[in-house]
Short mmCIF file of C-alpha atoms (C1' of nucleotides) in Angstrom, two decimals:
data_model
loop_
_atom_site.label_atom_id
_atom_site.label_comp_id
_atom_site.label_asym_id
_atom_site.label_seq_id
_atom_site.Cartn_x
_atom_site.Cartn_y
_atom_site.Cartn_z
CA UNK A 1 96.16 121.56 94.23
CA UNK A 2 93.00 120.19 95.48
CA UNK A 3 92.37 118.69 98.33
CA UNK A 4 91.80 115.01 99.33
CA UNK A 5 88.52 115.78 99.67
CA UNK A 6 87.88 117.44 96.04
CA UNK A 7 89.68 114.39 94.51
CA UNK A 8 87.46 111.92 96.16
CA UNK A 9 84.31 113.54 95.09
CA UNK A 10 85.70 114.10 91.34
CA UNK A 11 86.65 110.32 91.78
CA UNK A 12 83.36 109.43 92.68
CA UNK A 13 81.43 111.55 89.85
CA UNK A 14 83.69 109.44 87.51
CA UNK A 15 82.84 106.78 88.83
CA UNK A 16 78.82 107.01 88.95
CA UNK A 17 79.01 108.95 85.34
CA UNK A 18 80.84 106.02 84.37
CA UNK A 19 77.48 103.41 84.79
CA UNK A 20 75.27 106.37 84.70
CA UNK A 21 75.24 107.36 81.11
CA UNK A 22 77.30 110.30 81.74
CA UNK A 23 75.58 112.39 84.60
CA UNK A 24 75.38 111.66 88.38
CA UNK A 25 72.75 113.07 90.58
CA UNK A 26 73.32 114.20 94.31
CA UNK A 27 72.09 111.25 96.21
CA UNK A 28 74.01 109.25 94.02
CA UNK A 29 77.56 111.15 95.26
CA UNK A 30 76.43 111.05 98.72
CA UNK A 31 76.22 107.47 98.96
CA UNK A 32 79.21 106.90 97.16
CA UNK A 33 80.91 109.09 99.24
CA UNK A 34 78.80 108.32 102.71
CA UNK A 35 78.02 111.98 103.49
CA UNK A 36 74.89 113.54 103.41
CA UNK A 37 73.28 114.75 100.19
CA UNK A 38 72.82 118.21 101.60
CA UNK A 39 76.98 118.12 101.99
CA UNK A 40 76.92 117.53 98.48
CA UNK A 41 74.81 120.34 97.29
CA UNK A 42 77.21 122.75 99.29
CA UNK A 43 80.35 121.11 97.65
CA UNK A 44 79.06 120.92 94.62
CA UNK A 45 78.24 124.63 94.45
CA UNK A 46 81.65 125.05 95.24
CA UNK A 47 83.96 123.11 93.25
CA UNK A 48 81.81 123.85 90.21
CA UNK A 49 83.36 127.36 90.15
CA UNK A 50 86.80 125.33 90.02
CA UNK A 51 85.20 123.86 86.34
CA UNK A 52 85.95 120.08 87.27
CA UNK A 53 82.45 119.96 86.52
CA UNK A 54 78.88 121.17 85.08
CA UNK A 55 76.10 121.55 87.89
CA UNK A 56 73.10 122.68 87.23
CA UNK A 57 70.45 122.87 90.10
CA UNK A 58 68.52 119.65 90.50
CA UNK A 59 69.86 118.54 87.04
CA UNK A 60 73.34 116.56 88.10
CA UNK A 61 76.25 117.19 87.41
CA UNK A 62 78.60 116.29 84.51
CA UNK A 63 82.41 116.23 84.39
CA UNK A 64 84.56 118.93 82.47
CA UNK A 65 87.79 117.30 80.45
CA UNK A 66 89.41 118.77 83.32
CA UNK A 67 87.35 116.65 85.56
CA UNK A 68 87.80 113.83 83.69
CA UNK A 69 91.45 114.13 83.65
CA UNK A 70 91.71 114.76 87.16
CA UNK A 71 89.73 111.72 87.71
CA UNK A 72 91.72 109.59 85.60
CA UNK A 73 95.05 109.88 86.94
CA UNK A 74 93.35 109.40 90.20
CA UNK A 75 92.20 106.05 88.53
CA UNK A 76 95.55 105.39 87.23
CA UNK A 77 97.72 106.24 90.57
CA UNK A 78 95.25 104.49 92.40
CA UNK A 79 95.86 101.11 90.18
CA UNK A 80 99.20 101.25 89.88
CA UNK A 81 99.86 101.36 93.91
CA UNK A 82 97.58 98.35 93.64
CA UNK A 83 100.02 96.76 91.18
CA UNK A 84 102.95 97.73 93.63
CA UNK A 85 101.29 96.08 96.72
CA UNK A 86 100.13 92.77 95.10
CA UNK A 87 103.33 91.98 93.10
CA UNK A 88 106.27 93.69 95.05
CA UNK A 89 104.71 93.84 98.60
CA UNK A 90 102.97 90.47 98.65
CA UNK A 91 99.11 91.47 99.37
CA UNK A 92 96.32 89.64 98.10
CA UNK A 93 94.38 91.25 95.57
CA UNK A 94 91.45 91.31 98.05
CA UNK A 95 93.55 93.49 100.50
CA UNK A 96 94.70 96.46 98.52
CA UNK A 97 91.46 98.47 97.90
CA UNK A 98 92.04 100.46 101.21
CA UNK A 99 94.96 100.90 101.17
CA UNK A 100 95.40 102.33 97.10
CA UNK A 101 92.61 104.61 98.11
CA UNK A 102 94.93 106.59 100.66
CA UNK A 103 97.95 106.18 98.38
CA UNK A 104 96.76 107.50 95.72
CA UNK A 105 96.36 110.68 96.85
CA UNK A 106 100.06 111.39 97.75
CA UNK A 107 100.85 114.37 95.19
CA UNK A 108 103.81 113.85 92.68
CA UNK A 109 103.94 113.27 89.26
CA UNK A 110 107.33 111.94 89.24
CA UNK A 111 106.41 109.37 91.65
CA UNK A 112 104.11 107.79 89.80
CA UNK A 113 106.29 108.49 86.30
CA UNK A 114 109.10 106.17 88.53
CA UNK A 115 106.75 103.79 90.13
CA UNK A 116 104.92 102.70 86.61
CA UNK A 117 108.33 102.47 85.37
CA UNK A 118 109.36 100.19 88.11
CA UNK A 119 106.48 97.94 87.99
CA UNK A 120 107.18 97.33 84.39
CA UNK A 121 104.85 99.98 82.64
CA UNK A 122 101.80 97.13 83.81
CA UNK A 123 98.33 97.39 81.57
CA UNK A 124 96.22 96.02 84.14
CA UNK A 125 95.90 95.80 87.72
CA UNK A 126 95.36 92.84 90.22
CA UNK A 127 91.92 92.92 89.40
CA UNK A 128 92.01 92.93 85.68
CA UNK A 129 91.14 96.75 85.13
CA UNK A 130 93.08 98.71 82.86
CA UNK A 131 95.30 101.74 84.24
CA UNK A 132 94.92 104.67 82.42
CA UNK A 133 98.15 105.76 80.73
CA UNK A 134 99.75 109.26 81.76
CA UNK A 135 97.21 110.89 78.87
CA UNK A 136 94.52 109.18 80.53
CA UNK A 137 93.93 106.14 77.42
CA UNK A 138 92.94 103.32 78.64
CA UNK A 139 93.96 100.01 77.15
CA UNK A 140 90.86 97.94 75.89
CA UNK A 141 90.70 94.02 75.66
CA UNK A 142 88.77 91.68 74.08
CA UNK A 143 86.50 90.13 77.30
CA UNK A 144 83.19 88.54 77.71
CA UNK A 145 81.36 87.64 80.99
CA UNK A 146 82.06 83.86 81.82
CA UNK A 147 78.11 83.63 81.21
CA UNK A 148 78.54 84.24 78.04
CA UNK A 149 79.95 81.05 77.09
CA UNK A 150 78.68 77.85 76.46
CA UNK A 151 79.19 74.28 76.84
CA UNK A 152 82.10 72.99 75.85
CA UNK A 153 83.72 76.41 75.54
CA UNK A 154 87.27 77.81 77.09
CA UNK A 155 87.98 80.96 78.80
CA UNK A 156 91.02 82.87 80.86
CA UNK A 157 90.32 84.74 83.36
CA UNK A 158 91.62 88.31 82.88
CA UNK A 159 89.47 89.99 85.54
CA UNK A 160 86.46 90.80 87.55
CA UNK A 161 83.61 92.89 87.48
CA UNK A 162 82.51 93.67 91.25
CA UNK A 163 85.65 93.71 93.35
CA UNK A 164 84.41 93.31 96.97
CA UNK A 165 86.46 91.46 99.45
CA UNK A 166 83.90 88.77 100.11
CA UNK A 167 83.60 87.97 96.34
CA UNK A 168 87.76 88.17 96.11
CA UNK A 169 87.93 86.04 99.00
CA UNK A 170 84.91 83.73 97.50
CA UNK A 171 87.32 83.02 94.31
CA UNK A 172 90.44 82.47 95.99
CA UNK A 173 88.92 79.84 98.02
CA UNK A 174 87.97 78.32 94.54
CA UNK A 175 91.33 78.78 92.98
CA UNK A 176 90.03 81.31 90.75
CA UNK A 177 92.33 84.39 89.53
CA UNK A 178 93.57 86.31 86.92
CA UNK A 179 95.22 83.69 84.08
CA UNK A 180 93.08 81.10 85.41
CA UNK A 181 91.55 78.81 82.90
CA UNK A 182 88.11 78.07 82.55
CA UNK A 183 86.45 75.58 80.41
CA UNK A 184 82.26 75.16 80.58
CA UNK A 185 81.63 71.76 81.18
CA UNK A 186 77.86 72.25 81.32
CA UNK A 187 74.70 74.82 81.79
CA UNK A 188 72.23 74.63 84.43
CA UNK A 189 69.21 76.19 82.69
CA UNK A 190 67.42 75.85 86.29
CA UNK A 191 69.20 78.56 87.79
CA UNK A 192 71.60 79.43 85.10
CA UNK A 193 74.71 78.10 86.86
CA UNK A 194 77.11 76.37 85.44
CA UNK A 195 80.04 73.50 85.83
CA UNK A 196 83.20 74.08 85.40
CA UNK A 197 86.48 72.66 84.73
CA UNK A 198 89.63 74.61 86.61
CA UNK A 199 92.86 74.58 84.58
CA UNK A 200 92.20 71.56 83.09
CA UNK A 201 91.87 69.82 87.00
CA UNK A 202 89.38 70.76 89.29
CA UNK A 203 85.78 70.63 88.51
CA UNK A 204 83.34 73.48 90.49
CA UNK A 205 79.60 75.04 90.51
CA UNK A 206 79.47 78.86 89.69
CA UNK A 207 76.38 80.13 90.28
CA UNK A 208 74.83 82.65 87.92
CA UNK A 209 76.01 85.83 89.60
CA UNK A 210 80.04 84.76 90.01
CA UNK A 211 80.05 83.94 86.48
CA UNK A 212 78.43 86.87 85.39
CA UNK A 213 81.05 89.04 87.72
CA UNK A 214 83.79 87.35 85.64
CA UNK A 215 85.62 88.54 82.64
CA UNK A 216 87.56 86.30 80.60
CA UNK A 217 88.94 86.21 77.63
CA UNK A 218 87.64 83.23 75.10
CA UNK A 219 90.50 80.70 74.07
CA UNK A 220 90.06 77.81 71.24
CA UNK A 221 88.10 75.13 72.49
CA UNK B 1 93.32 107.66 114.92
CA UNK B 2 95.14 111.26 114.78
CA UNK B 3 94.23 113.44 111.64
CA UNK B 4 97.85 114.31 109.73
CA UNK B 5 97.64 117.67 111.63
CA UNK B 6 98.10 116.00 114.61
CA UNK B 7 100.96 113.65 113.90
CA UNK B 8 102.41 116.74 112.32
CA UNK B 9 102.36 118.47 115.39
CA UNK B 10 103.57 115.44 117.32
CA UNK B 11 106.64 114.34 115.25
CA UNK B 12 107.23 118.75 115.55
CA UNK B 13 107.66 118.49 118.63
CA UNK B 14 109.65 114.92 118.99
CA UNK B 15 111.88 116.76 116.60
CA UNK B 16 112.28 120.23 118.72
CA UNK B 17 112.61 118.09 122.15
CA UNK B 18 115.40 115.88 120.59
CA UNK B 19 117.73 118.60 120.58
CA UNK B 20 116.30 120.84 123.22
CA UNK B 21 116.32 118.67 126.56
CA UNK B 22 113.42 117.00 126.42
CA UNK B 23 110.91 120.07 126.15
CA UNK B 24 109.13 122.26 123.39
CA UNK B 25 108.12 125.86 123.50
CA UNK B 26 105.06 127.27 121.54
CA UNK B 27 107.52 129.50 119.34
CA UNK B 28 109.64 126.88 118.19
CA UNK B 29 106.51 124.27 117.30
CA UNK B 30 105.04 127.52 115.70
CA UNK B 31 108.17 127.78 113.00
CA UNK B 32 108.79 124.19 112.70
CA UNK B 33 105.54 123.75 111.47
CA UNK B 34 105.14 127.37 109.39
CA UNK B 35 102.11 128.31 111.71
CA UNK B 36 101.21 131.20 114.17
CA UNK B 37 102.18 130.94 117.77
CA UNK B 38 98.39 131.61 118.29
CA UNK B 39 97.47 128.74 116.34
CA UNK B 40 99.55 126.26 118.31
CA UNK B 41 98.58 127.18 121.97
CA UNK B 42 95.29 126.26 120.49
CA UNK B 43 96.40 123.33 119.09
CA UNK B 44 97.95 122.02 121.89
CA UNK B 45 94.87 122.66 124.27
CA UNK B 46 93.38 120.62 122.01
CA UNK B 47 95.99 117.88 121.94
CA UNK B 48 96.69 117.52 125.39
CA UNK B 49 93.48 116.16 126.26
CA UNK B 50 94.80 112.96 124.20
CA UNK B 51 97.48 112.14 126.18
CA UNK B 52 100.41 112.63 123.87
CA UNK B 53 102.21 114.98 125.96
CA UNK B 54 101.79 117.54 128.97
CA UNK B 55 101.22 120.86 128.49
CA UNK B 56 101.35 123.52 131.34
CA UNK B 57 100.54 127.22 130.28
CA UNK B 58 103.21 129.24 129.20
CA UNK B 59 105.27 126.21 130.31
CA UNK B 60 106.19 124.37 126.83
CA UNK B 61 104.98 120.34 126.48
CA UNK B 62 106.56 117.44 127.30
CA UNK B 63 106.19 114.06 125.21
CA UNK B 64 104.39 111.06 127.04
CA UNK B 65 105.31 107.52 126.43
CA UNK B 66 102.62 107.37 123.74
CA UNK B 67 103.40 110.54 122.14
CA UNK B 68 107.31 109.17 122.14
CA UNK B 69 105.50 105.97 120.18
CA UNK B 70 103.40 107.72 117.92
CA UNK B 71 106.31 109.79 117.13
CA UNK B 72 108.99 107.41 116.99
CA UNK B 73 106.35 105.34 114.53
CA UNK B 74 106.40 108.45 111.97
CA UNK B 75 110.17 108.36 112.17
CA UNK B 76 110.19 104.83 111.51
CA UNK B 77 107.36 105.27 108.42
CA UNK B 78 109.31 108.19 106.99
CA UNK B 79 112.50 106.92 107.02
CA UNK B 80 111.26 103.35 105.24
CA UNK B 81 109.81 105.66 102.97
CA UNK B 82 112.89 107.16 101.99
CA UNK B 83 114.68 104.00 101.47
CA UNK B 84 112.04 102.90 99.10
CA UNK B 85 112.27 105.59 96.85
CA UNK B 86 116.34 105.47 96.48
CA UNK B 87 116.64 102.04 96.66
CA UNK B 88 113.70 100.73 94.60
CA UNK B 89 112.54 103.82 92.60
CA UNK B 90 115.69 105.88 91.28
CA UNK B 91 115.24 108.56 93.60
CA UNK B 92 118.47 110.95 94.83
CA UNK B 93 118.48 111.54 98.31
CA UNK B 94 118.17 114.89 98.18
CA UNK B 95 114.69 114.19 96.74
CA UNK B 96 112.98 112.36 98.82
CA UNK B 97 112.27 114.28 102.10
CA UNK B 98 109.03 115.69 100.76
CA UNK B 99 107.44 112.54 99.46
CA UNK B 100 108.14 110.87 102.44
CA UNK B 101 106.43 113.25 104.51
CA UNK B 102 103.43 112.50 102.41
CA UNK B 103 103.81 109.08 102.61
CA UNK B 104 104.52 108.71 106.43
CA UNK B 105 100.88 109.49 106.65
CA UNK B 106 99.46 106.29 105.16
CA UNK B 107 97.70 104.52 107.92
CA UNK B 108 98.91 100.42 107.96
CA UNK B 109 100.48 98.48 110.50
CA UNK B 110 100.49 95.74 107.91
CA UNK B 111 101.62 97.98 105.01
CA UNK B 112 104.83 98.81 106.89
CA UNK B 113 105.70 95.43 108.06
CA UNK B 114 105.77 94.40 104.30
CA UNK B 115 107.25 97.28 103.13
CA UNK B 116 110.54 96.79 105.66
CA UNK B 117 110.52 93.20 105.10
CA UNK B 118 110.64 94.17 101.30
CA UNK B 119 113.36 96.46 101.62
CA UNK B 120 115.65 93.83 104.05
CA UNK B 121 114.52 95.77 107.12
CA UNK B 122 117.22 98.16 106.68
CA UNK B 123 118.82 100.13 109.59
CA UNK B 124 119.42 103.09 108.21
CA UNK B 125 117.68 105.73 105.93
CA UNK B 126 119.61 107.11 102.61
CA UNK B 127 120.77 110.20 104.76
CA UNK B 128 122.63 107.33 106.92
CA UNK B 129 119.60 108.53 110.17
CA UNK B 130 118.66 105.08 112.01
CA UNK B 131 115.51 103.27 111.35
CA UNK B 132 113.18 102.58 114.68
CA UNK B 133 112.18 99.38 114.85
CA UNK B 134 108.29 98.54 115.56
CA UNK B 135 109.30 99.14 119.37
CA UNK B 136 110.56 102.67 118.80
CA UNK B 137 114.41 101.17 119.26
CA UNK B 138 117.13 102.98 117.16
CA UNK B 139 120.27 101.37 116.42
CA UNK B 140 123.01 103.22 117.61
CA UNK B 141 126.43 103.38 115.32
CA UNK B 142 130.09 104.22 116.20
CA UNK B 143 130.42 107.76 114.74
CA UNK B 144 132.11 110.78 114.70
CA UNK B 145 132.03 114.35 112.66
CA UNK B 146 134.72 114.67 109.86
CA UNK B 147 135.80 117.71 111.80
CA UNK B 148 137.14 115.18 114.46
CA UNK B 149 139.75 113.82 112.47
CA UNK B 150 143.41 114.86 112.25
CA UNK B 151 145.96 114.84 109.76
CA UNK B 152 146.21 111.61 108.30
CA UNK B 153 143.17 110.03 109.80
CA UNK B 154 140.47 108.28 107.26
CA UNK B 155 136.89 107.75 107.66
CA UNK B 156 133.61 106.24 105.67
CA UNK B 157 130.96 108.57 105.83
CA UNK B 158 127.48 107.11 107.26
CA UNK B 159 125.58 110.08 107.73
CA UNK B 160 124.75 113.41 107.60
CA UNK B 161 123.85 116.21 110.63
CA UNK B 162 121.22 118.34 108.77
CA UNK B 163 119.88 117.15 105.36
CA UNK B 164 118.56 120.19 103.54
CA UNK B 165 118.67 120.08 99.90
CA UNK B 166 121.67 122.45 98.84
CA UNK B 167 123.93 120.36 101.45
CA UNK B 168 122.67 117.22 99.86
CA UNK B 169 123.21 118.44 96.28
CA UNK B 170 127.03 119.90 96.78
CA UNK B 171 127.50 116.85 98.82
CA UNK B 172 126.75 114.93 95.38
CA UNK B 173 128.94 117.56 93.12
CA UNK B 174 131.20 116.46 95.28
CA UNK B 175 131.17 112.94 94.98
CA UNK B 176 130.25 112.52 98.67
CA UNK B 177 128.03 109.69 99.28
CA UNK B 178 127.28 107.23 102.53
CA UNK B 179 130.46 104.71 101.90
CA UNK B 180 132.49 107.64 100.40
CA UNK B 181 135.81 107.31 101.92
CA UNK B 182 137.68 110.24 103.65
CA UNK B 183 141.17 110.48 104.62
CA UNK B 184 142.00 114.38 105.99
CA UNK B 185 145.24 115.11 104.23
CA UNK B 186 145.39 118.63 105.61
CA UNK B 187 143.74 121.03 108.65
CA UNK B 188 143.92 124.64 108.05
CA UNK B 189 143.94 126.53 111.13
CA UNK B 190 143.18 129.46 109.52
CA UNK B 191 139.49 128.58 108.70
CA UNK B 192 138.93 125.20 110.00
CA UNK B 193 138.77 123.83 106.66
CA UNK B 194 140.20 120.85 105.73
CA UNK B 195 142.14 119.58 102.58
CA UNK B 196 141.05 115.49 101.85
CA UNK B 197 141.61 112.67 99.56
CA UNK B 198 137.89 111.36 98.33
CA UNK B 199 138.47 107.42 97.89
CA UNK B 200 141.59 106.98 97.35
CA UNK B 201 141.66 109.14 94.14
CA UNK B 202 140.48 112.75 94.00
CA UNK B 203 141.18 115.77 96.26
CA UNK B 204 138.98 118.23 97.86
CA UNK B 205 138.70 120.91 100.45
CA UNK B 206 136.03 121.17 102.47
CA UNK B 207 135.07 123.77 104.95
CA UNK B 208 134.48 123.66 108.48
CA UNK B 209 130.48 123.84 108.22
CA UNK B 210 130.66 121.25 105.61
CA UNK B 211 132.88 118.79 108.01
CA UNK B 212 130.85 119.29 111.34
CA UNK B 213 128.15 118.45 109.25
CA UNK B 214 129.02 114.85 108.34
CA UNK B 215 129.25 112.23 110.17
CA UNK B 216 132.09 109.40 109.51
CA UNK B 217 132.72 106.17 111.07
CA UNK B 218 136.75 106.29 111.86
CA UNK B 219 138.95 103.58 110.02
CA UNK B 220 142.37 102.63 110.69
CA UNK B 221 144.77 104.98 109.19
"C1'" DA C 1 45.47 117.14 87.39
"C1'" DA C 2 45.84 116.25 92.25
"C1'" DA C 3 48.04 113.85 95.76
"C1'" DT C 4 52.00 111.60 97.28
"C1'" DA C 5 56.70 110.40 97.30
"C1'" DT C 6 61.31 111.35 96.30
"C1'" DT C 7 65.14 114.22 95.55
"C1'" DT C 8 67.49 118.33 96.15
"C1'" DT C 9 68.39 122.59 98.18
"C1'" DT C 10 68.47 126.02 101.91
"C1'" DA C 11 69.16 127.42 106.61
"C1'" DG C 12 71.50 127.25 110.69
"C1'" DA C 13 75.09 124.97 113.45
"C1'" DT C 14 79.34 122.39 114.47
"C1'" DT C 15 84.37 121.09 114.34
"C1'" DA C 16 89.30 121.34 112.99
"C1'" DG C 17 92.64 124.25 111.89
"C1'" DC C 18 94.01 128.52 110.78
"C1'" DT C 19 94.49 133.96 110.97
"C1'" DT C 20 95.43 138.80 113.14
"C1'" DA C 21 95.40 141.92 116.95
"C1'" DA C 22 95.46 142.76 121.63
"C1'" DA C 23 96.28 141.34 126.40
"C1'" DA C 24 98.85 138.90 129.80
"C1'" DA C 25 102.74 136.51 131.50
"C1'" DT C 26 107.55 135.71 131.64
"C1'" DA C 27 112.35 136.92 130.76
"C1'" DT C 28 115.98 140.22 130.09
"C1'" DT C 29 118.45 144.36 130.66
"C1'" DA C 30 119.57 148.79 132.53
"C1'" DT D 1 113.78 146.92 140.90
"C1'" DA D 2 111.88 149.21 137.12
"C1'" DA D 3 111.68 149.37 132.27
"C1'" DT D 4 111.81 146.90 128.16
"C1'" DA D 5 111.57 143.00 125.25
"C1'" DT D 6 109.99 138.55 124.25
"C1'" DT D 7 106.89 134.83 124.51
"C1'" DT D 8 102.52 133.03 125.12
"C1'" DT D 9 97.75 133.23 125.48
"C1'" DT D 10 93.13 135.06 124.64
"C1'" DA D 11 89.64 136.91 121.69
"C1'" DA D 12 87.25 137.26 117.63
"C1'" DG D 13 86.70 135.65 113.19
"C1'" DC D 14 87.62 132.94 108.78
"C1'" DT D 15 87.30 128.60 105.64
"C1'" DA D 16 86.50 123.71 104.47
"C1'" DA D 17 83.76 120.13 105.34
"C1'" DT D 18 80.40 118.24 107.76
"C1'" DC D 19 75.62 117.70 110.12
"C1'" DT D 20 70.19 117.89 110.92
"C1'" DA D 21 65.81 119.75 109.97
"C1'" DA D 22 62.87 122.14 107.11
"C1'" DA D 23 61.56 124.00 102.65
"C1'" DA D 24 61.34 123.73 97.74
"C1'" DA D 25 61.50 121.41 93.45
"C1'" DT D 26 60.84 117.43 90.72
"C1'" DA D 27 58.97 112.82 89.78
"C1'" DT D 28 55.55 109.29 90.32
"C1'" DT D 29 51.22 107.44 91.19
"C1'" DT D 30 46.33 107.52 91.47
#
DNA sequence: AAATATTTTTAGATTAGCTTAAAAATATTA
DNA sequence: TAATATTTTTAAGCTAATCTAAAAATATTT
């Protein structure tokens, strides 16, 4: 078994390799991890004999299908404790980050085998990401950013691309959230934001960067 | 905040001081927690300088109100826990001691507020144990062992003295379970077994171990 | 290509928690 | 009480994970 440690840097090499066209350098992992990049070089020389990973001096390193399936079911337990504390416990999506993080490292397989089965097998978690199934597949979806779309065009939120509390906390206060739906009244070429209409009642300003840090899915219009 | 180690040790030696009058020797912390007798006098030179208990040399420790808290709060997380994963999950109660452990660890006030309010803020863990509240209170219950009863007296069991997994598991080939009732048909001198009638409908014996080791709340006979 | 800046690694130390072996203290028995 | 046994502590050392400071490698700019 590895410890919590070893999963959180796998988690985070995912994570960077994810944006980073598949390799993540050592500053990189420190900063993810807030540690010091000379901790990294010493735990990278170690857990690359374990084969999670590829490190080559000063050249990065690059997950192993091992890795990568390590770092999925992290992915996947950490989503679906999400989906447990949002719909059964009552938090708001903007509280849960924390909290999944620790979770997700408790160790059984038949815990998590129950607890999807419990929630309902769920796709997605509060935030709209998908959870990787128990082979690590992840379900994809047919999304654009709200940016994308023009005037006169419909949307539904399905989910979000930055998930920091403020910005959480920025779209509750609008009435924003997943299933919410979005129709473009009108562009603002001036600073690209636009007007919106909120489930067919409430009309609000996005600016340029909350509509590009939503997903939604087009409707008819 | 204590690192798990340190609850560990703490909720050790709430455990060991419960049944041994209110003190803890290094030997008996040692095997509770699989470690070397060296390793705890360490450990508990260590610890002491947070307050949780006294320690005097060659002496044994002592809890101190907050060490009774913290420890009483890991009771209280564990045995939520447990409830969780019978009641909500599927789990068998001779299942769940392990994940619980894991999961007593998880570091939220707020998380364990929900969580009891979720499950009804139950009183009692699936091994029938009390729940602490928030306070560190236990509710007490009107109990006796099976091995208490006489000839013709009945019981329902709400508990059981030591919950190790065999017990747990011939408890369940037996059809034993908190709300089974009891009525003691028979006492054998010989062996202190006794011969009883399993709700209403099928007969057992059970031997004198087994008996002291439940715990049944009398009914009228 | 040389100079400068950035990134990464090495070196040397620290802390928590653990180990074994030996010494010291306490408890038990003859 | 002396001898023996048990318990506890000390001593020395290990591993995982971290740190800072300095050195080395790589990348960027002039």
């Amino acid at each position: 078994m590895a410890t919590e440690t070893e999963e959180n840097y796998i988690k985070a090499i995912y994570k960077i390799t994810e944006k980073n066209q598949g390799s993540a350098n050592t500053n990189a992992i420190a900063q993810h991890l807030s540690t010091s990049p000379a901790s990294v070089t010493d735990m990278l020389k170690r857990l690359s004999e374990k084969e999670y990973f590829h490190y080559e001096k000063y050249k990065g390193v690059y997950l192993t299908s091992k890795g990568i399936k390590m770092a999925t079911n992290l992915v996947r337990k950490h989503r679906l404790w999400e989906v447990f504390l949002v719909d059964k416990l009552g938090f708001s999506w903007d509280e849960v980050h924390d909290l999944a993080e620790q979770l997700e490292h408790v160790d059984s397989d038949d815990l998590i085998k129950k607890l999807d089965d419990y929630l309902g097998n769920p796709k997605y978690d509060p935030h709209g990401d998908p959870i990787p199934n128990a082979e690590g597949k992840f379900t994809i979806r047919n999304q654009v950013s709200l940016q994308s779309l023009t005037k006169g065009e419909k949307g539904v939120v399905v989910g979000v691309r930055e998930h920091d509390t403020p910005f959480l906390q920025y779209l509750n206060q609008q009435g924003i959230s997943l299933g919410t739906e979005i129709k473009v009244l009108n562009h603002i070429d001036f600073d690209h934001s636009k007007n919106i209409l909120i489930d067919n009642s409430s009309e609000k300003v996005l600016s340029q960067k909350a509509c590009s840090n939503l997903f939604v899915k087009k409707s008819s219009s």
